[in-house]
mmCIF file of the C-alpha atoms, coordinates in Angstrom:
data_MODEL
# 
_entry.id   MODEL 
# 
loop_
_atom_site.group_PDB 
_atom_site.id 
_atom_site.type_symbol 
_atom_site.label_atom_id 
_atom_site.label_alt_id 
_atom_site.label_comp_id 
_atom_site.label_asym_id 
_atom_site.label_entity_id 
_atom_site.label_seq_id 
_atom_site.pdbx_PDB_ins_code 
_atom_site.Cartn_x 
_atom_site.Cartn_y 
_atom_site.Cartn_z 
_atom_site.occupancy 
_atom_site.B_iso_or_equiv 
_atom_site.pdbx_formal_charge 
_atom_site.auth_seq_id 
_atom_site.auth_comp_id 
_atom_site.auth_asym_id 
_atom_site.auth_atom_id 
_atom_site.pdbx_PDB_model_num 
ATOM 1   C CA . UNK A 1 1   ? -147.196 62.966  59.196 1.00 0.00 ? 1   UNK A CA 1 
ATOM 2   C CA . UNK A 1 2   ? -143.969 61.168  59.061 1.00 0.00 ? 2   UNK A CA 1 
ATOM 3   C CA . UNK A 1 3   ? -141.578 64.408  58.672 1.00 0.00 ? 3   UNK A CA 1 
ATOM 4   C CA . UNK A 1 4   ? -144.082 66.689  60.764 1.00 0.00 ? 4   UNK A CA 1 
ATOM 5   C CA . UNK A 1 5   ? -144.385 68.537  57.832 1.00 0.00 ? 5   UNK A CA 1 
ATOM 6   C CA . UNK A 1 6   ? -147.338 69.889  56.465 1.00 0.00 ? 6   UNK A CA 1 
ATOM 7   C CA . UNK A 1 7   ? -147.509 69.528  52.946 1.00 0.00 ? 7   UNK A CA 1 
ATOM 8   C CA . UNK A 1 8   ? -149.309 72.081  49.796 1.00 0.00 ? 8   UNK A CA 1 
ATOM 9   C CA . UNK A 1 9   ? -150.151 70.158  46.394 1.00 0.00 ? 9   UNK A CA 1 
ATOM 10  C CA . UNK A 1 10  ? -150.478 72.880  43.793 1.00 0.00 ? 10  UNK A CA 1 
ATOM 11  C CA . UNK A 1 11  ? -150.456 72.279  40.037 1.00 0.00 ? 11  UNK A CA 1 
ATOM 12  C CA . UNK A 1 12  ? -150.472 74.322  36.998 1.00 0.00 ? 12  UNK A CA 1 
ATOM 13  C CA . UNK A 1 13  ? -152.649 72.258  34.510 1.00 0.00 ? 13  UNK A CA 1 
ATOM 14  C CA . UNK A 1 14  ? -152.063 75.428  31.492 1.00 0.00 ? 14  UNK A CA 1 
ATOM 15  C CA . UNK A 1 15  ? -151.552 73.073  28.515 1.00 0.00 ? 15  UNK A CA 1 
ATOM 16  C CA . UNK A 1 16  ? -153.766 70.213  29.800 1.00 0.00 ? 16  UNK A CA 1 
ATOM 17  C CA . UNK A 1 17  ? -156.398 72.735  30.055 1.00 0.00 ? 17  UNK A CA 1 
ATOM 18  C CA . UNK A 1 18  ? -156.180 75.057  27.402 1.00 0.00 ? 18  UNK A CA 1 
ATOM 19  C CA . UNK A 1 19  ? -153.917 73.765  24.628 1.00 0.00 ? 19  UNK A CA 1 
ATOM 20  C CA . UNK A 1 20  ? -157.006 71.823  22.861 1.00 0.00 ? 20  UNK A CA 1 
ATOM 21  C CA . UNK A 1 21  ? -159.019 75.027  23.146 1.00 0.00 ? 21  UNK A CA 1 
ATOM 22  C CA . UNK A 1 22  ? -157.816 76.832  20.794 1.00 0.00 ? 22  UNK A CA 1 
ATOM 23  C CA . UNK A 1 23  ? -157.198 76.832  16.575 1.00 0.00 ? 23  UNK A CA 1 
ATOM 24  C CA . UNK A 1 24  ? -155.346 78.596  14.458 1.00 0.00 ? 24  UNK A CA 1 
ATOM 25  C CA . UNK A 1 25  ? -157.018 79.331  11.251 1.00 0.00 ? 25  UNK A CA 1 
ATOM 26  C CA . UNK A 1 26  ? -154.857 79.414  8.721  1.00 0.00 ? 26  UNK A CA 1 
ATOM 27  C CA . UNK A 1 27  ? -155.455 79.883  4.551  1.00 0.00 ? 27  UNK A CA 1 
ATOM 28  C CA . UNK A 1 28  ? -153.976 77.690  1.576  1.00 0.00 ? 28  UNK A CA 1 
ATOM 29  C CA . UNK A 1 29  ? -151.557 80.712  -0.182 1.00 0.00 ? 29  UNK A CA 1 
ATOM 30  C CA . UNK A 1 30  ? -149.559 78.349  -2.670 1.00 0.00 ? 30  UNK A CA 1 
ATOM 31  C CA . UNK A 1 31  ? -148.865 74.716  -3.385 1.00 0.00 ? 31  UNK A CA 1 
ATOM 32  C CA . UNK A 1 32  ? -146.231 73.285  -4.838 1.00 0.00 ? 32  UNK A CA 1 
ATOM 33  C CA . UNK A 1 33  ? -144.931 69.866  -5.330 1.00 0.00 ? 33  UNK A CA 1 
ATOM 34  C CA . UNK A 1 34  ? -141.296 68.766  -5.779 1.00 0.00 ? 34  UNK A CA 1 
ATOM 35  C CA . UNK A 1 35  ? -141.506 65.549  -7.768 1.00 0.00 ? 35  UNK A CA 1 
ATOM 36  C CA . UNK A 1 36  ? -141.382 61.866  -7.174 1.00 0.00 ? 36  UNK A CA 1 
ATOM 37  C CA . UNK A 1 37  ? -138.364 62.123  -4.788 1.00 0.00 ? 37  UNK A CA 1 
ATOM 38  C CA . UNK A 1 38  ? -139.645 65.127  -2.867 1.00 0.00 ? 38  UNK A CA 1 
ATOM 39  C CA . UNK A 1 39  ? -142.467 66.755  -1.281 1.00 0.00 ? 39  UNK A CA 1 
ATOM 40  C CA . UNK A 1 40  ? -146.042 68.430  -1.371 1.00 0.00 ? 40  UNK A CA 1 
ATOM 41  C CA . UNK A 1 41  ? -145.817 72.045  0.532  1.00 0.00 ? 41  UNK A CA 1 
ATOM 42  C CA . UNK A 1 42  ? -148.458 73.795  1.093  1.00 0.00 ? 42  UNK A CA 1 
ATOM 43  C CA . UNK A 1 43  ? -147.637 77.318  1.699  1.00 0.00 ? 43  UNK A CA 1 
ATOM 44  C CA . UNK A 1 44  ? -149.917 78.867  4.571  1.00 0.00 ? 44  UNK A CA 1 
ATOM 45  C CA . UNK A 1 45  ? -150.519 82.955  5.623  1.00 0.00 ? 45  UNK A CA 1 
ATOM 46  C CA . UNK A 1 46  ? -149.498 81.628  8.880  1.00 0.00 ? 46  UNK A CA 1 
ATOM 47  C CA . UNK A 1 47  ? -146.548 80.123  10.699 1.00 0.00 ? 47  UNK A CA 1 
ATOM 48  C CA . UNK A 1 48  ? -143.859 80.467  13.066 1.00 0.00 ? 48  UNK A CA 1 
ATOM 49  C CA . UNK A 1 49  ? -144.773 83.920  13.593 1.00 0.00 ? 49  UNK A CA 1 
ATOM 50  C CA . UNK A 1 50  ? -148.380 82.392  15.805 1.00 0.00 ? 50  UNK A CA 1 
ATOM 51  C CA . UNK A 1 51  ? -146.847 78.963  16.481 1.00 0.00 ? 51  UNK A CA 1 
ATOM 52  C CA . UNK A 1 52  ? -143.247 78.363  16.968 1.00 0.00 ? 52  UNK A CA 1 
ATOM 53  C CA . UNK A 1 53  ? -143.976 75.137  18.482 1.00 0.00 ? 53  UNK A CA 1 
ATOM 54  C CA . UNK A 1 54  ? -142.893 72.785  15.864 1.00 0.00 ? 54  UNK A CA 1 
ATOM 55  C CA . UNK A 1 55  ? -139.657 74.706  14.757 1.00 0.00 ? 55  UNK A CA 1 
ATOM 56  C CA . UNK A 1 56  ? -138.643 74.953  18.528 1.00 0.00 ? 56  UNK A CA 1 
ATOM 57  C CA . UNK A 1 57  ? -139.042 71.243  19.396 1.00 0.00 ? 57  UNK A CA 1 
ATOM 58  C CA . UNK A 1 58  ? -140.717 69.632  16.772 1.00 0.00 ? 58  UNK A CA 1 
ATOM 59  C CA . UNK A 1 59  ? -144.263 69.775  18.407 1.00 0.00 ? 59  UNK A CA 1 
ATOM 60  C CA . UNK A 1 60  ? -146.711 67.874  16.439 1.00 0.00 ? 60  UNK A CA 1 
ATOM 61  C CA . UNK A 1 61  ? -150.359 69.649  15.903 1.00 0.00 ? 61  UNK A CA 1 
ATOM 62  C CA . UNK A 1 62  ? -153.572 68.271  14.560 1.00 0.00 ? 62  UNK A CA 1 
ATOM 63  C CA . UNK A 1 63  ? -154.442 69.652  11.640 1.00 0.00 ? 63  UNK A CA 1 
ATOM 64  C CA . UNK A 1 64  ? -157.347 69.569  9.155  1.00 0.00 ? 64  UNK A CA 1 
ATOM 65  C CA . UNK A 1 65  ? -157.922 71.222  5.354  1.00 0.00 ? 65  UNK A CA 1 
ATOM 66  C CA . UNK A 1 66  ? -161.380 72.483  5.087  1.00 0.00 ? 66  UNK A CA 1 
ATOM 67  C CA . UNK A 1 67  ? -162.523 73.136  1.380  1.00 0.00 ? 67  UNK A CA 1 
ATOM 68  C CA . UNK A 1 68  ? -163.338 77.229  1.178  1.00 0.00 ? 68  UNK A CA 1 
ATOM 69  C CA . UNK A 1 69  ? -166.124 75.887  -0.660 1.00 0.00 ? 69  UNK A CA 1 
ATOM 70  C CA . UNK A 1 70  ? -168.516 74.801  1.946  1.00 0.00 ? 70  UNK A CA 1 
ATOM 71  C CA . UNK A 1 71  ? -170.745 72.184  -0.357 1.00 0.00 ? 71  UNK A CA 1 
ATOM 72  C CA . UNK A 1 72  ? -167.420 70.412  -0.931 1.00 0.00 ? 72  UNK A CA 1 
ATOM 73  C CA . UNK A 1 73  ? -166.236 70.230  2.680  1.00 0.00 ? 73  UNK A CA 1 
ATOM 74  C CA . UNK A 1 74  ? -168.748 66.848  3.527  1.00 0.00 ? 74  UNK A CA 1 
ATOM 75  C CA . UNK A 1 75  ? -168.089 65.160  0.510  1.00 0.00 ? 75  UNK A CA 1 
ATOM 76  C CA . UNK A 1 76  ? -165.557 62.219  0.170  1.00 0.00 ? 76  UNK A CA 1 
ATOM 77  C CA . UNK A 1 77  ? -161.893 63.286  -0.454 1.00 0.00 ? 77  UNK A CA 1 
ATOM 78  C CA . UNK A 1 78  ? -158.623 61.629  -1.483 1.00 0.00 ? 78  UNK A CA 1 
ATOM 79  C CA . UNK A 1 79  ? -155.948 61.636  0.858  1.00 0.00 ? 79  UNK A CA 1 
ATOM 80  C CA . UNK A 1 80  ? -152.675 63.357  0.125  1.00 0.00 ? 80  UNK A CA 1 
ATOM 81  C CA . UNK A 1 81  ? -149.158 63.770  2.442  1.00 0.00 ? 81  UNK A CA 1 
ATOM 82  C CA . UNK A 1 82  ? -148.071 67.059  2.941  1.00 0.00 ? 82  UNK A CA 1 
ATOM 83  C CA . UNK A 1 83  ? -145.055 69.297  4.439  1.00 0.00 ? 83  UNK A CA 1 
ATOM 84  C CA . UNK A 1 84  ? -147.158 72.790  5.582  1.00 0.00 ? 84  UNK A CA 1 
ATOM 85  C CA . UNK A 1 85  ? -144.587 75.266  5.983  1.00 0.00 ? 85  UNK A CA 1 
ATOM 86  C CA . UNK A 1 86  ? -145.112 78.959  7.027  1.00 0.00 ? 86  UNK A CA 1 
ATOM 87  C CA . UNK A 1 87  ? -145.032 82.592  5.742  1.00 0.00 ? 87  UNK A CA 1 
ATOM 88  C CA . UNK A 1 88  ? -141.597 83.780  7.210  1.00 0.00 ? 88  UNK A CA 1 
ATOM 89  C CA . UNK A 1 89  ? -139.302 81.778  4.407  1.00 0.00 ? 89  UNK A CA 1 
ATOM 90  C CA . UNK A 1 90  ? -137.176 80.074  6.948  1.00 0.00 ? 90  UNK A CA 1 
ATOM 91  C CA . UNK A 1 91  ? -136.057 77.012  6.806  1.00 0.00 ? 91  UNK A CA 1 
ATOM 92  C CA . UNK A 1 92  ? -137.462 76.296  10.426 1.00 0.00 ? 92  UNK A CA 1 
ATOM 93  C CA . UNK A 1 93  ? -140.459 78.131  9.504  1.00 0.00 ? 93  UNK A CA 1 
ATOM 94  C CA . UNK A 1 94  ? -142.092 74.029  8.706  1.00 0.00 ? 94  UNK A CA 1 
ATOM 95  C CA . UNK A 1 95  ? -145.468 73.327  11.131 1.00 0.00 ? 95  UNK A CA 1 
ATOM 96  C CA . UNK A 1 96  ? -144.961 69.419  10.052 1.00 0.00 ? 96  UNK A CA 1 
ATOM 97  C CA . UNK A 1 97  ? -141.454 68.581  11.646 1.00 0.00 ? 97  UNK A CA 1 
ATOM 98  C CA . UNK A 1 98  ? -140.343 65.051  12.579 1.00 0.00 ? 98  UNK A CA 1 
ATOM 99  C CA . UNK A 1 99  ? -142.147 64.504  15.891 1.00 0.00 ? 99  UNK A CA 1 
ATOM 100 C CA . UNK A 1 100 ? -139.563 65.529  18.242 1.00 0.00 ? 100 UNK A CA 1 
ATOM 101 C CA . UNK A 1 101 ? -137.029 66.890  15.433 1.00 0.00 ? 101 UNK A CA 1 
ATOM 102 C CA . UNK A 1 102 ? -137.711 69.934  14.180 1.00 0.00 ? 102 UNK A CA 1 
ATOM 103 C CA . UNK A 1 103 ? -134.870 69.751  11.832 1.00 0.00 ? 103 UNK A CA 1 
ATOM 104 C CA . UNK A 1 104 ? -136.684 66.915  9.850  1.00 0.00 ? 104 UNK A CA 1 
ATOM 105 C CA . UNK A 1 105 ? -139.572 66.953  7.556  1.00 0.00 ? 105 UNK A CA 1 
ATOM 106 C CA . UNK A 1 106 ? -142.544 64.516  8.091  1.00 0.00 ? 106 UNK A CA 1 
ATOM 107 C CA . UNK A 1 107 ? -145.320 64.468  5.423  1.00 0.00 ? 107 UNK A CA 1 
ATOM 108 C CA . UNK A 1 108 ? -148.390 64.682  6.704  1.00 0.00 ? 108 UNK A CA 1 
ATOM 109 C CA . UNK A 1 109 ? -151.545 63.015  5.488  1.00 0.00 ? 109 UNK A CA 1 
ATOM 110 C CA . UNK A 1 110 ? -154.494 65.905  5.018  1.00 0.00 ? 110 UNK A CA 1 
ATOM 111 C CA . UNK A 1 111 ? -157.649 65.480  2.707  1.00 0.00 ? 111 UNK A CA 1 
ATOM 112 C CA . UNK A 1 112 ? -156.359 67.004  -0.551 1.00 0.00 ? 112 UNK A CA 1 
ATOM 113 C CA . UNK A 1 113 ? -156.419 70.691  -0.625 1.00 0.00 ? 113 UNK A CA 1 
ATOM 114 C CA . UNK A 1 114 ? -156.878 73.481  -2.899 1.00 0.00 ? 114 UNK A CA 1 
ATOM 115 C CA . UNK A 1 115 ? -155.192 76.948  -2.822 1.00 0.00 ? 115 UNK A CA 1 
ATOM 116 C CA . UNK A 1 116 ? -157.817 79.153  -1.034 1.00 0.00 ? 116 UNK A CA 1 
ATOM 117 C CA . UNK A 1 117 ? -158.929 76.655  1.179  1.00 0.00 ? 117 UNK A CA 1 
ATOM 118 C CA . UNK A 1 118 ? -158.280 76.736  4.994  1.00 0.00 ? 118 UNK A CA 1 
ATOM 119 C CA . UNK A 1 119 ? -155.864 74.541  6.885  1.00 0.00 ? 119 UNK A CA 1 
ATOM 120 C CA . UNK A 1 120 ? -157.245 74.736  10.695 1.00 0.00 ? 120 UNK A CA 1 
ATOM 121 C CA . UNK A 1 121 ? -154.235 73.730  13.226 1.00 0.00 ? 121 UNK A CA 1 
ATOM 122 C CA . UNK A 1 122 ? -155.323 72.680  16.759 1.00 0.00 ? 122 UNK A CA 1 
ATOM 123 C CA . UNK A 1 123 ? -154.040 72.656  20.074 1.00 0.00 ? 123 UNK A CA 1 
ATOM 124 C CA . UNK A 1 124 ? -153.095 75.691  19.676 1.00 0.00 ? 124 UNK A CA 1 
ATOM 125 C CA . UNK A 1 125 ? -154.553 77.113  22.945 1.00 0.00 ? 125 UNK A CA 1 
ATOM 126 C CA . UNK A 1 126 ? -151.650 77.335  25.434 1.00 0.00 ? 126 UNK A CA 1 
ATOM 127 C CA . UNK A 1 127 ? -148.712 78.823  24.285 1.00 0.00 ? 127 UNK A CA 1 
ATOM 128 C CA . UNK A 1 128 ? -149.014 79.565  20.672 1.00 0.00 ? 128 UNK A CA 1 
ATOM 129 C CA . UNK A 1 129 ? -150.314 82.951  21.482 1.00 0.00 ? 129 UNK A CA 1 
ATOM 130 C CA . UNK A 1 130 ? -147.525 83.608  24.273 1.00 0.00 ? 130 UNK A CA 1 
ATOM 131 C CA . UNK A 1 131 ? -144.862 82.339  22.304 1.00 0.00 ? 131 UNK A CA 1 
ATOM 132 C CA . UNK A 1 132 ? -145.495 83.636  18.667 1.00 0.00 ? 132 UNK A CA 1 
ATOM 133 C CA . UNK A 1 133 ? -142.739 85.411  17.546 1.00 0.00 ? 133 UNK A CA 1 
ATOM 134 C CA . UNK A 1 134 ? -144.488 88.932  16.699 1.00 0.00 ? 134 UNK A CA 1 
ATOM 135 C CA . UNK A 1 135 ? -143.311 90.878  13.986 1.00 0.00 ? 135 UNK A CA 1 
ATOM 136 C CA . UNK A 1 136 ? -140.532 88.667  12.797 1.00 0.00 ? 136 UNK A CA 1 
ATOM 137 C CA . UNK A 1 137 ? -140.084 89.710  8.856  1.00 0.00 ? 137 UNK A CA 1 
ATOM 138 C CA . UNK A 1 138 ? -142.238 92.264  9.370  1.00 0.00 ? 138 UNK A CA 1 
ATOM 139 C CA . UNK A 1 139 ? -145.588 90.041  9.786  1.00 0.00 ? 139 UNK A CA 1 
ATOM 140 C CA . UNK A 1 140 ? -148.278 91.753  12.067 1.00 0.00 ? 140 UNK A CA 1 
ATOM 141 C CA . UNK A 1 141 ? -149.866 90.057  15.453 1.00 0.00 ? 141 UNK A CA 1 
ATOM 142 C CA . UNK A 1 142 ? -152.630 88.021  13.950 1.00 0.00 ? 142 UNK A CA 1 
ATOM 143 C CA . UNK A 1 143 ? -156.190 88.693  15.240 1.00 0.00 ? 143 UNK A CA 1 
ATOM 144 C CA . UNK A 1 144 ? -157.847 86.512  17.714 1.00 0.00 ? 144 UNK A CA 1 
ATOM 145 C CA . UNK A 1 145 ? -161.435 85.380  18.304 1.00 0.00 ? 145 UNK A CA 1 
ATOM 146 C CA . UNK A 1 146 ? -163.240 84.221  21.489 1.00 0.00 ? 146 UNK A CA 1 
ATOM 147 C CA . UNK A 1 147 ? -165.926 82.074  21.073 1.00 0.00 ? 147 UNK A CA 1 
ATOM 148 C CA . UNK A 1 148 ? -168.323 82.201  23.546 1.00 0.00 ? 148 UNK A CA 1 
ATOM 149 C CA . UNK A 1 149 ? -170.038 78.908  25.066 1.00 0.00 ? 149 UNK A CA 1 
ATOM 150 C CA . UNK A 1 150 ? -173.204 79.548  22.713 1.00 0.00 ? 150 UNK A CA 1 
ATOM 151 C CA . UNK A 1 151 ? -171.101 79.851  19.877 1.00 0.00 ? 151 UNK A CA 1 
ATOM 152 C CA . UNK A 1 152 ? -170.989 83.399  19.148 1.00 0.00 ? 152 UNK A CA 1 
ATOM 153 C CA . UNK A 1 153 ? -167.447 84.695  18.302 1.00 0.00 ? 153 UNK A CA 1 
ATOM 154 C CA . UNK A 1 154 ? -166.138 87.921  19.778 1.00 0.00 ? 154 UNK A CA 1 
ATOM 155 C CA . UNK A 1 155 ? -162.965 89.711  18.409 1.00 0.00 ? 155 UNK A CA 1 
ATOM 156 C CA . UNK A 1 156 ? -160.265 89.899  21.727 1.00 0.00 ? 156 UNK A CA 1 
ATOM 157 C CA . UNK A 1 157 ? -157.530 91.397  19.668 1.00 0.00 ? 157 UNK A CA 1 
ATOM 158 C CA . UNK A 1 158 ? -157.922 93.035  16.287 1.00 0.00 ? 158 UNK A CA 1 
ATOM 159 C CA . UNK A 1 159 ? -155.012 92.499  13.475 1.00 0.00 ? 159 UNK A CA 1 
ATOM 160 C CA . UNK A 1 160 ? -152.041 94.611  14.076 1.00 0.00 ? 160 UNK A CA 1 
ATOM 161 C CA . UNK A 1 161 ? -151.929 97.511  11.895 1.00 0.00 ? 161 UNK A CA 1 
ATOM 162 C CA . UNK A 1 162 ? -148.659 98.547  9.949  1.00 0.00 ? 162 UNK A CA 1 
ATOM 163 C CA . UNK A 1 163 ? -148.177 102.184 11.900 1.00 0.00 ? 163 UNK A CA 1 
ATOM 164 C CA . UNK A 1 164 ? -148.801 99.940  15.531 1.00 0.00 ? 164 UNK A CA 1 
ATOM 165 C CA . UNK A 1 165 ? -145.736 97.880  14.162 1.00 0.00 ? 165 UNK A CA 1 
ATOM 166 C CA . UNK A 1 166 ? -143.911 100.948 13.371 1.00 0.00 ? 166 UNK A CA 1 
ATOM 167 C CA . UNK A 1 167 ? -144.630 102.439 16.578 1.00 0.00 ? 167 UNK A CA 1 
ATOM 168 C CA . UNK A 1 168 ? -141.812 101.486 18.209 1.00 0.00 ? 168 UNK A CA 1 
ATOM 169 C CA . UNK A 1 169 ? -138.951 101.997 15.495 1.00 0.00 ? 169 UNK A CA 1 
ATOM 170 C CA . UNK A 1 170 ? -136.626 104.384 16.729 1.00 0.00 ? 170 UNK A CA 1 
ATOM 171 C CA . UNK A 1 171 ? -134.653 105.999 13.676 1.00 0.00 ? 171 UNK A CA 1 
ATOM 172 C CA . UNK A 1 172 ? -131.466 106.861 15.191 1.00 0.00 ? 172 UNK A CA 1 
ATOM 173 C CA . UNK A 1 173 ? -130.086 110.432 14.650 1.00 0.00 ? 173 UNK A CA 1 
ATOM 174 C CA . UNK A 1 174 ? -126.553 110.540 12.762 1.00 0.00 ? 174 UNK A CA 1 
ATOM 175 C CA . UNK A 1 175 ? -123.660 111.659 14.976 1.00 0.00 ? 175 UNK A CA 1 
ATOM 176 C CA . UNK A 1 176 ? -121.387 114.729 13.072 1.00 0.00 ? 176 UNK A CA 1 
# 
């Protein structure tokens, strides 16, 4: 009223909206453990390739282990500190950075896990998807699920196959 303006509020809520709707589902490939000075990795078939969050800016996602073996997953379990990196061997392919440096390493503390199990990574409903970095080292677009209000999951997008990767490679023709 002041400026004799008239003024339009409009606001994009994405991440506030979304981001906690979605999960990625990952599975326990390897463990390792470097010793009393170092770490515990656990090596997932997932990464920067569906969330380049962390590695970008050191975004910090919920996660939980849930034992493959579903009679186990209620049951008390001891509490161990982590560093879950990805599939891509890079050094920035790490989904437990620092919070707010993704050049550091921050264990994390996840209910012990098992190779085979399934680390679940939340908040992963806004821009993993848009950002992912598809195809890097060759990895195909993960699959993605819907699941519908009652529950019932529907398949959006099915797992890239290796001749839709290929698709688009161009081999170029030598020059005489």
């Amino acid at each position: 009223a002041r400026t004799g303006r008239k003024i339009h509020l409009e606001i994009e809520p994405g991440t506030y909206l979304v981001a906690n709707t979605g999960v990625i589902i990952a599975t326990i490939q390897d463990m390792t453990d470097t010793g009393a000075d170092g770490y515990r990795f656990l090596k997932l078939d997932t990464g920067m390739t569906e969330n380049c969050r962390p590695s970008l800016y050191g975004a910090q996602h919920p996660m939980r282990v849930v034992p493959r073996d579903a009679a186990v997953a209620d049951t008390p379990a001891l509490e161990m500190a982590y560093i879950v990196s990805g599939h891509c061997c890079e050094s920035g392919d790490m989904l437990t950075p620092k919070a707010g440096d993704p050049e550091a390493l921050e264990p994390r503390p996840l209910r012990e896990a098992k190779i085979g199990d399934y680390l679940v990574i939340g908040g992963a409903g806004a821009y993993c998807s848009a950002m992912s970095t598809i195809n890097y080292n060759s990895f195909p677009q993960a699959p993605e699920v819907l699941v519908r209000a009652d529950g019932t999951p529907v398949l959006i997008r099915r797992r890239q196959t290796l001749d839709q990767m290929l698709a688009n490679e161009v081999i170029a023709e030598e020059r005489g």
